[in-house]
């Protein structure tokens, strides 16, 4: 076993091991980016590619028996600004046939594939918090303005701290089984274990432990034929309960209610161990702040309030002359009593306990053994890195004072250091939002979970069953209508050319406009594709009047769907949940305007379904209307202007009209690209796994 602290150490070790691969390289991750640099330019080998994709393709060409499989998470559209465009092209379509890439979508709605595992020849495996993706490469110095920290597009990113572990022997083979299982579930293709190759371990990768037993803890949600697995949560709870002297934690988040409540209870006890938690500065993007930031402040405040004996501290690592630059903590590490260690992918949030797929590795050593010395040494090394002191100095201070907290307080300084996490009084936190699990759920949120929650209500069981049947019928009907418009006999009607021909029979622009507005209202309820209506409006009425009618019609159609959803949905939700889903919808409505604007901008769901869902929830009509206007305005403007100009080209294909159409298309594409980039920076600027 070898500990790899920060991206430079991990990426270098991975590259060295990959260059020694003979039969198999298997990569599974939350994100995999083919353009990821594996070494800083001045350290990179000159005879082999330094980017992940070209390196893997180079190895596939170089060794005919080598099979490379790369599995990434099939993420939702909201993560698109942070991710590589068409990774299949760079890691599959235009590469050697022995290099295969796939996206994993075999998980419940709202879940993610979050394991971060690399297995080479079943003889060395890497596991931890780091994906092979951009904006991860950094050195332990974490210089505030290191010019080497650049993503593939050339943009700089801030200091980034993470931890990975490399293992060999049967542990590597076991992690290979975990990774192969994930590949099979995602693709249906069965990968067989390979004969371990002893030479895969890099010569320059020093060992921290040998001949040590390891445990693998996983999280899998209940999904199709797979039962729920909550080993990660159980190991967290058990190891925290067993610790007697010190607990050192590095984690990206702290929102897991089951773990936090256990710590609250433990801190109230006189024999509670010292608990030191190192977390990053609060997230800046709205989504992450809503999902994690508020709840993290809430639970940290609860822990401080429960800390009767001064045994708890929460710190943030900072660098710079005045400690003005925060270090992004992405590690998922826990050290208990200097002899229990866990490193893996699991965050201390609800999702990692029961919804996202996770994989951690744990080691428990005997007191005063070489293994315990290595585990305590890793803890001291991490503390020293954050404080900007030699590891020996941190170890000596901890031993001399007999207290991890006292040692940190003695070594803290004004520059690079560990800064106390800002304190917030518990009564100053919005506990309603803090305890909402809509964006950080601990389990699958499907109808079967709703049924489980309500199974203890005898009077609600038959009502629930009937409500689910009614809901299924409504959804099936809506999907059937959508299919008819798209592929069935109604598809001839949902055609811009047909609509334009019909319009010629109308006597004036006024009657045409009224007919189109009526179509928006009816289509807004009957799943008619609104894109077709907007395109047809521009073609028929031209860019000027078409823009006015399309904007008005889209709003009227949205309002009609909202009203229909309000008429059918609220009572149905109340009957289904006994008020529980009703309360959740109230929590969601607290950001109704921003939520609606984002949903319309992206868009994340079909137009009609969004309208029905908004009407059935407690999103205020004012927020719904204003969010619809703000969110749909850019798209309606772009589509109407483009289709209107396209109509002009069809009617009069002269160079001026064609030139205007091309110029308009370039403006729209540029604006779309700019908007995505702005959205990425607003949301936080980098992946959040």
mmCIF file of C-alpha atoms in Angstrom, residues 8 100 134 217 230 377 442 630 645 673 682:
data_model
loop_
_atom_site.group_PDB
_atom_site.id
_atom_site.type_symbol
_atom_site.label_atom_id
_atom_site.label_comp_id
_atom_site.label_asym_id
_atom_site.label_seq_id
_atom_site.Cartn_x
_atom_site.Cartn_y
_atom_site.Cartn_z
ATOM 1 C CA UNK A 8 0.770 15.395 -8.913
ATOM 2 C CA UNK A 100 -13.414 1.222 -25.173
ATOM 3 C CA UNK A 134 -9.113 18.384 -15.365
ATOM 4 C CA UNK A 217 -16.794 -0.547 1.855
ATOM 5 C CA UNK A 230 -24.804 0.881 2.857
ATOM 6 C CA UNK A 377 2.405 9.295 9.857
ATOM 7 C CA UNK A 442 -29.929 9.642 1.531
ATOM 8 C CA UNK A 630 -36.711 35.214 -17.976
ATOM 9 C CA UNK A 645 -34.854 34.839 -41.312
ATOM 10 C CA UNK A 673 -21.202 29.218 -25.729
ATOM 11 C CA UNK A 682 -21.508 30.955 -11.600
#
